[in-house]
Amino acid sequence: MTTPASSPPAPVRPAEGYAGDVTPQQAWDWVQSGQAVLVDVRTDAEREWVGFVPGAVPLAWKQWPGMALNPAFDAGVQAAAQGRKVLLLCRSGVRSIAAARRATELGLEAYNILEGFEGDADADRHRGKKGGWRFHGLPWQQG
């Protein structure tokens, strides 16, 4: 898969309780430059069945099937940061907000990736057609 050309950096959108919201392209630019680490907070099942970003740290915020908070999240996100910004990615940009807030409470510079991996559902309740990491043509794999 080819990587899209970098675009001018989008401004970070202010947020409450964490460093801010960034577009998928801004997140990818930061990852490529080494400024940030991407942490995929979706469940193992989501990453397995829907796809994942190569090189992202897989660290569920909540665990399937009960969607209980992952007790290993705090230690995992701290280990992943290694002095870099932390970019949190989920399906649609909701769980990643909660994860960004928690990472901030732990002393990290944490950002939510807008639109998530799959984006919002369309009128037919299908994802992947209205925004999201995949929609924007950023690197991902399945299986």
Short mmCIF file of N, CA, C and O in Angstrom, two decimals:
data_model
loop_
_atom_site.label_atom_id
_atom_site.label_comp_id
_atom_site.label_asym_id
_atom_site.label_seq_id
_atom_site.Cartn_x
_atom_site.Cartn_y
_atom_site.Cartn_z
N MET A 1 0.84 -1.18 0.00
CA MET A 1 0.00 0.00 0.00
C MET A 1 0.88 1.23 0.00
O MET A 1 1.86 1.31 0.71
N THR A 2 0.52 2.21 -0.78
CA THR A 2 1.29 3.43 -0.80
C THR A 2 0.82 4.34 0.31
O THR A 2 -0.34 4.32 0.71
N THR A 3 1.75 5.13 0.79
CA THR A 3 1.45 6.07 1.86
C THR A 3 1.10 7.41 1.24
O THR A 3 1.83 7.89 0.38
N PRO A 4 0.01 8.03 1.66
CA PRO A 4 -0.35 9.33 1.10
C PRO A 4 0.71 10.37 1.44
O PRO A 4 1.39 10.29 2.45
N ALA A 5 0.82 11.35 0.56
CA ALA A 5 1.77 12.43 0.80
C ALA A 5 1.35 13.21 2.03
O ALA A 5 0.16 13.36 2.32
N SER A 6 2.33 13.67 2.77
CA SER A 6 2.03 14.45 3.97
C SER A 6 1.41 15.78 3.57
O SER A 6 1.77 16.39 2.58
N SER A 7 0.47 16.20 4.37
CA SER A 7 -0.17 17.48 4.16
C SER A 7 0.30 18.44 5.24
O SER A 7 0.89 18.01 6.22
N PRO A 8 0.04 19.74 5.06
CA PRO A 8 0.43 20.67 6.12
C PRO A 8 -0.23 20.25 7.43
O PRO A 8 -1.35 19.75 7.43
N PRO A 9 0.48 20.42 8.55
CA PRO A 9 -0.09 19.99 9.82
C PRO A 9 -1.41 20.68 10.12
O PRO A 9 -1.54 21.88 9.94
N ALA A 10 -2.37 19.89 10.53
CA ALA A 10 -3.65 20.44 10.96
C ALA A 10 -3.48 20.91 12.40
O ALA A 10 -2.71 20.32 13.16
N PRO A 11 -4.19 21.95 12.78
CA PRO A 11 -4.07 22.39 14.17
C PRO A 11 -4.67 21.35 15.11
O PRO A 11 -5.60 20.64 14.75
N VAL A 12 -4.09 21.27 16.28
CA VAL A 12 -4.64 20.40 17.31
C VAL A 12 -5.90 21.07 17.84
O VAL A 12 -5.90 22.26 18.16
N ARG A 13 -6.97 20.32 17.91
CA ARG A 13 -8.23 20.86 18.44
C ARG A 13 -8.19 20.76 19.95
O ARG A 13 -7.89 19.70 20.50
N PRO A 14 -8.51 21.83 20.64
CA PRO A 14 -8.51 21.81 22.10
C PRO A 14 -9.51 20.78 22.64
O PRO A 14 -10.53 20.51 22.02
N ALA A 15 -9.17 20.22 23.77
CA ALA A 15 -10.03 19.22 24.40
C ALA A 15 -9.94 19.39 25.91
O ALA A 15 -8.99 19.96 26.42
N GLU A 16 -10.92 18.85 26.59
CA GLU A 16 -10.93 18.93 28.04
C GLU A 16 -10.41 17.62 28.64
O GLU A 16 -10.92 16.55 28.35
N GLY A 17 -9.35 17.73 29.43
CA GLY A 17 -8.84 16.57 30.13
C GLY A 17 -7.71 15.83 29.44
O GLY A 17 -7.21 14.85 29.96
N TYR A 18 -7.31 16.29 28.26
CA TYR A 18 -6.18 15.70 27.54
C TYR A 18 -5.64 16.74 26.56
O TYR A 18 -6.22 17.81 26.40
N ALA A 19 -4.52 16.44 25.90
CA ALA A 19 -3.81 17.44 25.11
C ALA A 19 -4.57 17.95 23.90
O ALA A 19 -4.34 19.07 23.45
N GLY A 20 -5.47 17.15 23.34
CA GLY A 20 -6.25 17.62 22.20
C GLY A 20 -6.62 16.52 21.24
O GLY A 20 -6.26 15.35 21.42
N ASP A 21 -7.36 16.91 20.21
CA ASP A 21 -7.80 15.99 19.16
C ASP A 21 -7.02 16.30 17.90
O ASP A 21 -6.82 17.47 17.54
N VAL A 22 -6.58 15.25 17.20
CA VAL A 22 -5.84 15.42 15.94
C VAL A 22 -6.50 14.60 14.85
O VAL A 22 -7.16 13.59 15.12
N THR A 23 -6.33 15.03 13.62
CA THR A 23 -6.86 14.28 12.49
C THR A 23 -6.04 13.01 12.29
O THR A 23 -4.89 12.92 12.75
N PRO A 24 -6.59 12.04 11.59
CA PRO A 24 -5.81 10.84 11.29
C PRO A 24 -4.50 11.17 10.56
O PRO A 24 -3.45 10.60 10.89
N GLN A 25 -4.53 12.10 9.61
CA GLN A 25 -3.31 12.44 8.87
C GLN A 25 -2.27 13.08 9.78
O GLN A 25 -1.09 12.77 9.69
N GLN A 26 -2.70 13.98 10.67
CA GLN A 26 -1.76 14.60 11.62
C GLN A 26 -1.12 13.53 12.49
O GLN A 26 0.08 13.53 12.74
N ALA A 27 -1.94 12.59 12.97
CA ALA A 27 -1.42 11.50 13.79
C ALA A 27 -0.37 10.71 13.02
O ALA A 27 0.71 10.41 13.55
N TRP A 28 -0.67 10.35 11.77
CA TRP A 28 0.27 9.58 10.97
C TRP A 28 1.57 10.36 10.75
O TRP A 28 2.66 9.81 10.82
N ASP A 29 1.47 11.67 10.51
CA ASP A 29 2.66 12.51 10.34
C ASP A 29 3.54 12.47 11.60
O ASP A 29 4.75 12.34 11.51
N TRP A 30 2.91 12.58 12.76
CA TRP A 30 3.66 12.54 14.02
C TRP A 30 4.32 11.18 14.24
O TRP A 30 5.44 11.10 14.71
N VAL A 31 3.60 10.11 13.90
CA VAL A 31 4.17 8.77 14.06
C VAL A 31 5.38 8.60 13.13
O VAL A 31 6.44 8.13 13.54
N GLN A 32 5.22 9.00 11.88
CA GLN A 32 6.31 8.87 10.91
C GLN A 32 7.55 9.67 11.32
O GLN A 32 8.67 9.25 11.06
N SER A 33 7.34 10.82 11.94
CA SER A 33 8.47 11.67 12.33
C SER A 33 9.11 11.22 13.65
O SER A 33 10.12 11.77 14.06
N GLY A 34 8.50 10.25 14.32
CA GLY A 34 9.02 9.76 15.59
C GLY A 34 8.61 10.58 16.80
O GLY A 34 9.04 10.31 17.91
N GLN A 35 7.74 11.58 16.59
CA GLN A 35 7.29 12.43 17.70
C GLN A 35 6.29 11.74 18.61
O GLN A 35 6.08 12.15 19.74
N ALA A 36 5.62 10.71 18.06
CA ALA A 36 4.51 10.10 18.80
C ALA A 36 4.46 8.60 18.57
O ALA A 36 4.98 8.09 17.57
N VAL A 37 3.79 7.94 19.48
CA VAL A 37 3.49 6.52 19.36
C VAL A 37 1.98 6.38 19.23
O VAL A 37 1.23 7.08 19.91
N LEU A 38 1.55 5.50 18.34
CA LEU A 38 0.13 5.25 18.16
C LEU A 38 -0.26 4.04 19.00
O LEU A 38 0.35 2.97 18.88
N VAL A 39 -1.26 4.22 19.86
CA VAL A 39 -1.76 3.15 20.71
C VAL A 39 -3.20 2.86 20.29
O VAL A 39 -4.06 3.73 20.37
N ASP A 40 -3.43 1.64 19.81
CA ASP A 40 -4.75 1.21 19.36
C ASP A 40 -5.49 0.62 20.55
O ASP A 40 -5.12 -0.44 21.05
N VAL A 41 -6.52 1.33 21.02
CA VAL A 41 -7.21 0.93 22.25
C VAL A 41 -8.44 0.06 21.99
O VAL A 41 -9.20 -0.23 22.92
N ARG A 42 -8.62 -0.40 20.75
CA ARG A 42 -9.73 -1.31 20.45
C ARG A 42 -9.43 -2.70 21.02
O ARG A 42 -8.30 -2.99 21.39
N THR A 43 -10.42 -3.53 21.06
CA THR A 43 -10.24 -4.89 21.55
C THR A 43 -9.42 -5.71 20.57
O THR A 43 -9.31 -5.37 19.38
N ASP A 44 -8.87 -6.81 21.07
CA ASP A 44 -8.13 -7.72 20.20
C ASP A 44 -9.01 -8.19 19.05
O ASP A 44 -8.56 -8.29 17.91
N ALA A 45 -10.28 -8.48 19.33
CA ALA A 45 -11.20 -8.95 18.30
C ALA A 45 -11.39 -7.90 17.21
O ALA A 45 -11.40 -8.23 16.02
N GLU A 46 -11.53 -6.64 17.59
CA GLU A 46 -11.70 -5.58 16.58
C GLU A 46 -10.49 -5.50 15.67
O GLU A 46 -10.63 -5.38 14.45
N ARG A 47 -9.31 -5.53 16.27
CA ARG A 47 -8.10 -5.45 15.45
C ARG A 47 -7.97 -6.67 14.54
O ARG A 47 -7.60 -6.54 13.38
N GLU A 48 -8.32 -7.83 15.05
CA GLU A 48 -8.22 -9.07 14.27
C GLU A 48 -9.21 -9.09 13.11
O GLU A 48 -8.87 -9.44 12.00
N TRP A 49 -10.46 -8.71 13.37
CA TRP A 49 -11.51 -8.85 12.37
C TRP A 49 -11.65 -7.66 11.43
O TRP A 49 -12.03 -7.82 10.28
N VAL A 50 -11.35 -6.46 11.92
CA VAL A 50 -11.59 -5.25 11.14
C VAL A 50 -10.30 -4.72 10.51
O VAL A 50 -10.33 -4.15 9.42
N GLY A 51 -9.18 -4.90 11.17
CA GLY A 51 -7.90 -4.41 10.66
C GLY A 51 -7.16 -3.63 11.72
O GLY A 51 -7.70 -3.33 12.79
N PHE A 52 -5.90 -3.34 11.43
CA PHE A 52 -5.05 -2.66 12.39
C PHE A 52 -4.02 -1.81 11.66
O PHE A 52 -3.79 -1.98 10.45
N VAL A 53 -3.40 -0.91 12.39
CA VAL A 53 -2.34 -0.06 11.85
C VAL A 53 -1.00 -0.75 12.14
O VAL A 53 -0.68 -1.00 13.31
N PRO A 54 -0.23 -1.07 11.11
CA PRO A 54 1.08 -1.70 11.35
C PRO A 54 1.94 -0.82 12.26
O PRO A 54 2.02 0.39 12.07
N GLY A 55 2.55 -1.44 13.25
CA GLY A 55 3.43 -0.71 14.16
C GLY A 55 2.74 -0.09 15.35
O GLY A 55 3.40 0.38 16.28
N ALA A 56 1.41 -0.04 15.35
CA ALA A 56 0.68 0.53 16.48
C ALA A 56 0.80 -0.42 17.68
O ALA A 56 0.89 -1.63 17.51
N VAL A 57 0.78 0.15 18.86
CA VAL A 57 0.81 -0.65 20.08
C VAL A 57 -0.62 -1.12 20.36
O VAL A 57 -1.51 -0.29 20.55
N PRO A 58 -0.86 -2.44 20.37
CA PRO A 58 -2.20 -2.93 20.68
C PRO A 58 -2.42 -2.97 22.18
O PRO A 58 -1.77 -3.71 22.90
N LEU A 59 -3.31 -2.13 22.68
CA LEU A 59 -3.55 -2.03 24.12
C LEU A 59 -5.01 -1.66 24.35
O LEU A 59 -5.37 -0.49 24.32
N ALA A 60 -5.84 -2.66 24.56
CA ALA A 60 -7.28 -2.43 24.73
C ALA A 60 -7.55 -1.52 25.92
O ALA A 60 -6.94 -1.67 26.98
N TRP A 61 -8.45 -0.57 25.75
CA TRP A 61 -8.95 0.25 26.85
C TRP A 61 -9.95 -0.56 27.66
O TRP A 61 -9.92 -0.57 28.88
N LYS A 62 -10.84 -1.24 26.96
CA LYS A 62 -11.82 -2.12 27.58
C LYS A 62 -11.68 -3.49 26.93
O LYS A 62 -11.33 -3.59 25.77
N GLN A 63 -11.99 -4.53 27.72
CA GLN A 63 -11.80 -5.89 27.23
C GLN A 63 -13.11 -6.56 26.89
O GLN A 63 -14.09 -6.45 27.64
N TRP A 64 -13.10 -7.25 25.77
CA TRP A 64 -14.22 -8.05 25.32
C TRP A 64 -14.29 -9.32 26.13
O TRP A 64 -13.23 -9.83 26.50
N PRO A 65 -15.42 -9.88 26.52
CA PRO A 65 -16.74 -9.53 26.03
C PRO A 65 -17.49 -8.56 26.94
O PRO A 65 -18.44 -7.93 26.51
N GLY A 66 -17.10 -8.40 28.18
CA GLY A 66 -17.86 -7.56 29.10
C GLY A 66 -17.57 -6.08 29.02
O GLY A 66 -18.25 -5.28 29.63
N MET A 67 -16.55 -5.70 28.26
CA MET A 67 -16.11 -4.32 28.10
C MET A 67 -15.73 -3.68 29.44
O MET A 67 -15.97 -2.51 29.70
N ALA A 68 -15.09 -4.50 30.28
CA ALA A 68 -14.54 -4.00 31.54
C ALA A 68 -13.22 -3.30 31.25
O ALA A 68 -12.50 -3.66 30.30
N LEU A 69 -12.90 -2.29 32.04
CA LEU A 69 -11.62 -1.60 31.86
C LEU A 69 -10.47 -2.59 31.95
O LEU A 69 -10.48 -3.51 32.78
N ASN A 70 -9.49 -2.40 31.10
CA ASN A 70 -8.31 -3.26 31.07
C ASN A 70 -7.39 -2.88 32.23
O ASN A 70 -6.84 -1.77 32.25
N PRO A 71 -7.16 -3.77 33.20
CA PRO A 71 -6.31 -3.44 34.33
C PRO A 71 -4.84 -3.24 33.95
O PRO A 71 -4.09 -2.64 34.71
N ALA A 72 -4.45 -3.66 32.76
CA ALA A 72 -3.07 -3.50 32.30
C ALA A 72 -2.87 -2.21 31.49
O ALA A 72 -1.76 -1.93 31.03
N PHE A 73 -3.95 -1.41 31.33
CA PHE A 73 -3.84 -0.22 30.48
C PHE A 73 -2.80 0.76 31.00
O PHE A 73 -1.95 1.22 30.23
N ASP A 74 -2.86 1.11 32.27
CA ASP A 74 -1.96 2.13 32.81
C ASP A 74 -0.49 1.78 32.56
O ASP A 74 0.26 2.59 32.00
N ALA A 75 -0.09 0.61 32.95
CA ALA A 75 1.31 0.20 32.77
C ALA A 75 1.66 0.11 31.30
O ALA A 75 2.77 0.51 30.88
N GLY A 76 0.73 -0.37 30.48
CA GLY A 76 0.99 -0.52 29.05
C GLY A 76 1.17 0.81 28.34
O GLY A 76 2.08 0.96 27.52
N VAL A 77 0.33 1.78 28.64
CA VAL A 77 0.45 3.07 27.96
C VAL A 77 1.70 3.83 28.43
O VAL A 77 2.36 4.49 27.64
N GLN A 78 2.04 3.69 29.69
CA GLN A 78 3.27 4.32 30.19
C GLN A 78 4.49 3.70 29.52
O GLN A 78 5.42 4.41 29.14
N ALA A 79 4.50 2.40 29.36
CA ALA A 79 5.63 1.73 28.70
C ALA A 79 5.72 2.10 27.23
O ALA A 79 6.82 2.25 26.68
N ALA A 80 4.59 2.29 26.58
CA ALA A 80 4.57 2.62 25.15
C ALA A 80 5.09 4.04 24.88
O ALA A 80 5.72 4.29 23.85
N ALA A 81 4.83 4.96 25.78
CA ALA A 81 5.14 6.38 25.55
C ALA A 81 6.62 6.64 25.33
O ALA A 81 6.99 7.33 24.37
N GLN A 82 7.46 6.18 26.19
CA GLN A 82 8.91 6.39 26.08
C GLN A 82 9.27 7.83 25.73
O GLN A 82 10.08 8.10 24.84
N GLY A 83 8.64 8.79 26.42
CA GLY A 83 8.96 10.20 26.23
C GLY A 83 8.33 10.85 25.01
O GLY A 83 8.61 12.00 24.70
N ARG A 84 7.46 10.13 24.31
CA ARG A 84 6.82 10.68 23.12
C ARG A 84 5.35 11.02 23.41
O ARG A 84 4.78 10.58 24.39
N LYS A 85 4.75 11.78 22.50
CA LYS A 85 3.31 12.01 22.54
C LYS A 85 2.64 10.65 22.35
O LYS A 85 3.17 9.78 21.65
N VAL A 86 1.47 10.51 22.94
CA VAL A 86 0.70 9.27 22.80
C VAL A 86 -0.57 9.60 22.02
O VAL A 86 -1.33 10.49 22.40
N LEU A 87 -0.78 8.88 20.93
CA LEU A 87 -1.96 9.04 20.09
C LEU A 87 -2.85 7.84 20.29
O LEU A 87 -2.43 6.70 20.08
N LEU A 88 -4.11 8.07 20.72
CA LEU A 88 -5.02 6.98 21.02
C LEU A 88 -6.03 6.83 19.90
O LEU A 88 -6.64 7.80 19.46
N LEU A 89 -6.18 5.58 19.43
CA LEU A 89 -7.07 5.26 18.31
C LEU A 89 -8.06 4.18 18.74
O LEU A 89 -7.66 3.16 19.30
N CYS A 90 -9.34 4.41 18.46
CA CYS A 90 -10.36 3.38 18.68
C CYS A 90 -11.19 3.26 17.41
O CYS A 90 -10.76 3.66 16.34
N ARG A 91 -12.38 2.71 17.49
CA ARG A 91 -13.21 2.51 16.30
C ARG A 91 -13.69 3.83 15.71
O ARG A 91 -13.60 4.06 14.52
N SER A 92 -14.24 4.70 16.57
CA SER A 92 -14.86 5.91 16.05
C SER A 92 -14.43 7.19 16.76
O SER A 92 -14.94 8.26 16.44
N GLY A 93 -13.51 7.09 17.70
CA GLY A 93 -13.03 8.27 18.39
C GLY A 93 -13.75 8.55 19.70
O GLY A 93 -13.76 9.69 20.16
N VAL A 94 -14.36 7.54 20.32
CA VAL A 94 -15.05 7.73 21.59
C VAL A 94 -14.25 7.11 22.75
O VAL A 94 -13.89 7.80 23.70
N ARG A 95 -13.98 5.82 22.66
CA ARG A 95 -13.18 5.18 23.72
C ARG A 95 -11.80 5.82 23.83
O ARG A 95 -11.23 5.91 24.91
N SER A 96 -11.27 6.28 22.70
CA SER A 96 -9.94 6.88 22.71
C SER A 96 -9.92 8.19 23.50
O SER A 96 -8.87 8.58 24.02
N ILE A 97 -11.04 8.87 23.61
CA ILE A 97 -11.11 10.08 24.44
C ILE A 97 -10.93 9.69 25.90
O ILE A 97 -10.13 10.30 26.62
N ALA A 98 -11.65 8.68 26.34
CA ALA A 98 -11.50 8.22 27.73
C ALA A 98 -10.08 7.75 27.99
O ALA A 98 -9.50 8.04 29.04
N ALA A 99 -9.49 7.04 27.03
CA ALA A 99 -8.12 6.56 27.18
C ALA A 99 -7.13 7.72 27.21
O ALA A 99 -6.16 7.71 27.98
N ALA A 100 -7.37 8.75 26.40
CA ALA A 100 -6.49 9.94 26.40
C ALA A 100 -6.58 10.66 27.74
O ALA A 100 -5.55 11.14 28.25
N ARG A 101 -7.76 10.76 28.29
CA ARG A 101 -7.91 11.39 29.61
C ARG A 101 -7.14 10.62 30.67
O ARG A 101 -6.48 11.20 31.52
N ARG A 102 -7.24 9.29 30.63
CA ARG A 102 -6.53 8.48 31.62
C ARG A 102 -5.02 8.61 31.43
O ARG A 102 -4.27 8.75 32.41
N ALA A 103 -4.55 8.58 30.19
CA ALA A 103 -3.11 8.72 29.93
C ALA A 103 -2.61 10.07 30.43
O ALA A 103 -1.51 10.18 30.98
N THR A 104 -3.43 11.10 30.28
CA THR A 104 -3.07 12.43 30.77
C THR A 104 -2.97 12.42 32.30
O THR A 104 -2.04 13.00 32.87
N GLU A 105 -3.92 11.76 32.96
CA GLU A 105 -3.86 11.63 34.42
C GLU A 105 -2.57 10.94 34.87
O GLU A 105 -2.06 11.21 35.95
N LEU A 106 -2.03 10.09 34.02
CA LEU A 106 -0.79 9.38 34.32
C LEU A 106 0.45 10.22 34.00
O LEU A 106 1.57 9.75 34.15
N GLY A 107 0.23 11.45 33.51
CA GLY A 107 1.35 12.35 33.24
C GLY A 107 1.85 12.35 31.81
O GLY A 107 2.90 12.93 31.52
N LEU A 108 1.11 11.73 30.89
CA LEU A 108 1.54 11.66 29.50
C LEU A 108 0.89 12.77 28.67
O LEU A 108 -0.18 13.27 29.02
N GLU A 109 1.52 13.12 27.57
CA GLU A 109 0.95 14.06 26.60
C GLU A 109 0.13 13.23 25.63
O GLU A 109 0.67 12.60 24.71
N ALA A 110 -1.18 13.19 25.83
CA ALA A 110 -2.04 12.26 25.12
C ALA A 110 -3.05 12.98 24.23
O ALA A 110 -3.62 14.00 24.62
N TYR A 111 -3.28 12.41 23.05
CA TYR A 111 -4.18 12.96 22.04
C TYR A 111 -5.15 11.89 21.56
O TYR A 111 -4.80 10.72 21.43
N ASN A 112 -6.36 12.32 21.26
CA ASN A 112 -7.37 11.47 20.64
C ASN A 112 -7.26 11.65 19.13
O ASN A 112 -7.13 12.76 18.63
N ILE A 113 -7.35 10.54 18.39
CA ILE A 113 -7.37 10.61 16.92
C ILE A 113 -8.84 10.70 16.50
O ILE A 113 -9.62 9.76 16.72
N LEU A 114 -9.19 11.82 15.89
CA LEU A 114 -10.56 12.05 15.43
C LEU A 114 -10.99 10.98 14.43
O LEU A 114 -10.16 10.49 13.65
N GLU A 115 -12.24 10.63 14.44
CA GLU A 115 -12.88 9.71 13.51
C GLU A 115 -12.54 8.25 13.76
O GLU A 115 -13.20 7.37 13.22
N GLY A 116 -11.49 7.95 14.54
CA GLY A 116 -11.13 6.58 14.82
C GLY A 116 -10.68 5.80 13.60
O GLY A 116 -10.32 6.36 12.57
N PHE A 117 -10.67 4.49 13.73
CA PHE A 117 -10.22 3.61 12.65
C PHE A 117 -11.27 3.47 11.55
O PHE A 117 -10.95 3.44 10.38
N GLU A 118 -12.55 3.41 11.96
CA GLU A 118 -13.62 3.15 11.00
C GLU A 118 -14.52 4.34 10.70
O GLU A 118 -15.32 4.28 9.76
N GLY A 119 -14.46 5.40 11.49
CA GLY A 119 -15.33 6.55 11.26
C GLY A 119 -16.75 6.30 11.75
O GLY A 119 -17.07 5.27 12.32
N ASP A 120 -17.59 7.28 11.52
CA ASP A 120 -18.99 7.20 11.94
C ASP A 120 -19.78 6.28 11.02
O ASP A 120 -19.44 6.09 9.85
N ALA A 121 -20.88 5.77 11.53
CA ALA A 121 -21.78 4.96 10.72
C ALA A 121 -22.56 5.85 9.76
O ALA A 121 -22.92 6.98 10.10
N ASP A 122 -22.82 5.33 8.55
CA ASP A 122 -23.62 6.08 7.58
C ASP A 122 -25.11 5.79 7.81
O ASP A 122 -25.48 5.14 8.80
N ALA A 123 -25.96 6.23 6.89
CA ALA A 123 -27.41 6.06 7.04
C ALA A 123 -27.81 4.58 7.09
O ALA A 123 -28.83 4.23 7.68
N ASP A 124 -26.99 3.71 6.50
CA ASP A 124 -27.26 2.28 6.52
C ASP A 124 -26.56 1.57 7.67
O ASP A 124 -26.51 0.35 7.71
N ARG A 125 -25.99 2.35 8.58
CA ARG A 125 -25.28 1.86 9.76
C ARG A 125 -24.00 1.09 9.39
O ARG A 125 -23.58 0.20 10.11
N HIS A 126 -23.40 1.44 8.26
CA HIS A 126 -22.12 0.87 7.83
C HIS A 126 -21.01 1.86 8.15
O HIS A 126 -21.18 3.06 7.97
N ARG A 127 -19.91 1.34 8.61
CA ARG A 127 -18.76 2.18 8.90
C ARG A 127 -17.75 2.10 7.76
O ARG A 127 -17.79 1.20 6.95
N GLY A 128 -16.82 3.05 7.75
CA GLY A 128 -15.77 3.05 6.75
C GLY A 128 -16.04 3.95 5.56
O GLY A 128 -15.20 4.06 4.67
N LYS A 129 -17.20 4.59 5.53
CA LYS A 129 -17.55 5.46 4.41
C LYS A 129 -17.66 6.92 4.80
O LYS A 129 -17.83 7.78 3.95
N LYS A 130 -17.59 7.18 6.12
CA LYS A 130 -17.71 8.56 6.62
C LYS A 130 -16.55 8.84 7.58
O LYS A 130 -16.73 8.92 8.77
N GLY A 131 -15.38 8.96 7.05
CA GLY A 131 -14.23 9.28 7.87
C GLY A 131 -13.56 8.05 8.44
O GLY A 131 -13.97 6.91 8.22
N GLY A 132 -12.50 8.30 9.17
CA GLY A 132 -11.75 7.23 9.80
C GLY A 132 -10.40 6.99 9.14
O GLY A 132 -10.14 7.43 8.02
N TRP A 133 -9.54 6.31 9.87
CA TRP A 133 -8.17 6.02 9.42
C TRP A 133 -8.17 5.37 8.04
O TRP A 133 -7.48 5.80 7.14
N ARG A 134 -8.94 4.30 7.88
CA ARG A 134 -8.97 3.58 6.59
C ARG A 134 -9.53 4.46 5.49
O ARG A 134 -9.01 4.45 4.37
N PHE A 135 -10.60 5.19 5.77
CA PHE A 135 -11.24 6.05 4.77
C PHE A 135 -10.24 7.04 4.17
O PHE A 135 -10.29 7.33 2.98
N HIS A 136 -9.32 7.53 4.99
CA HIS A 136 -8.34 8.51 4.53
C HIS A 136 -7.13 7.88 3.83
O HIS A 136 -6.20 8.59 3.45
N GLY A 137 -7.15 6.57 3.66
CA GLY A 137 -6.11 5.90 2.90
C GLY A 137 -4.78 5.76 3.64
O GLY A 137 -3.73 5.59 3.02
N LEU A 138 -4.83 5.81 4.96
CA LEU A 138 -3.60 5.66 5.75
C LEU A 138 -3.29 4.17 5.90
O LEU A 138 -4.14 3.32 5.73
N PRO A 139 -2.04 3.83 6.20
CA PRO A 139 -1.63 2.43 6.24
C PRO A 139 -2.42 1.58 7.24
O PRO A 139 -2.61 1.98 8.38
N TRP A 140 -2.86 0.42 6.78
CA TRP A 140 -3.53 -0.54 7.64
C TRP A 140 -3.46 -1.91 6.99
O TRP A 140 -3.18 -2.02 5.80
N GLN A 141 -3.66 -2.92 7.81
CA GLN A 141 -3.65 -4.31 7.34
C GLN A 141 -4.82 -5.03 7.96
O GLN A 141 -5.37 -4.60 8.97
N GLN A 142 -5.15 -6.16 7.37
CA GLN A 142 -6.21 -6.99 7.94
C GLN A 142 -5.72 -8.43 8.02
O GLN A 142 -5.01 -8.89 7.14
N GLY A 143 -6.10 -9.09 9.13
CA GLY A 143 -5.78 -10.50 9.26
C GLY A 143 -4.50 -10.86 9.86
O GLY A 143 -3.62 -10.39 10.27
#
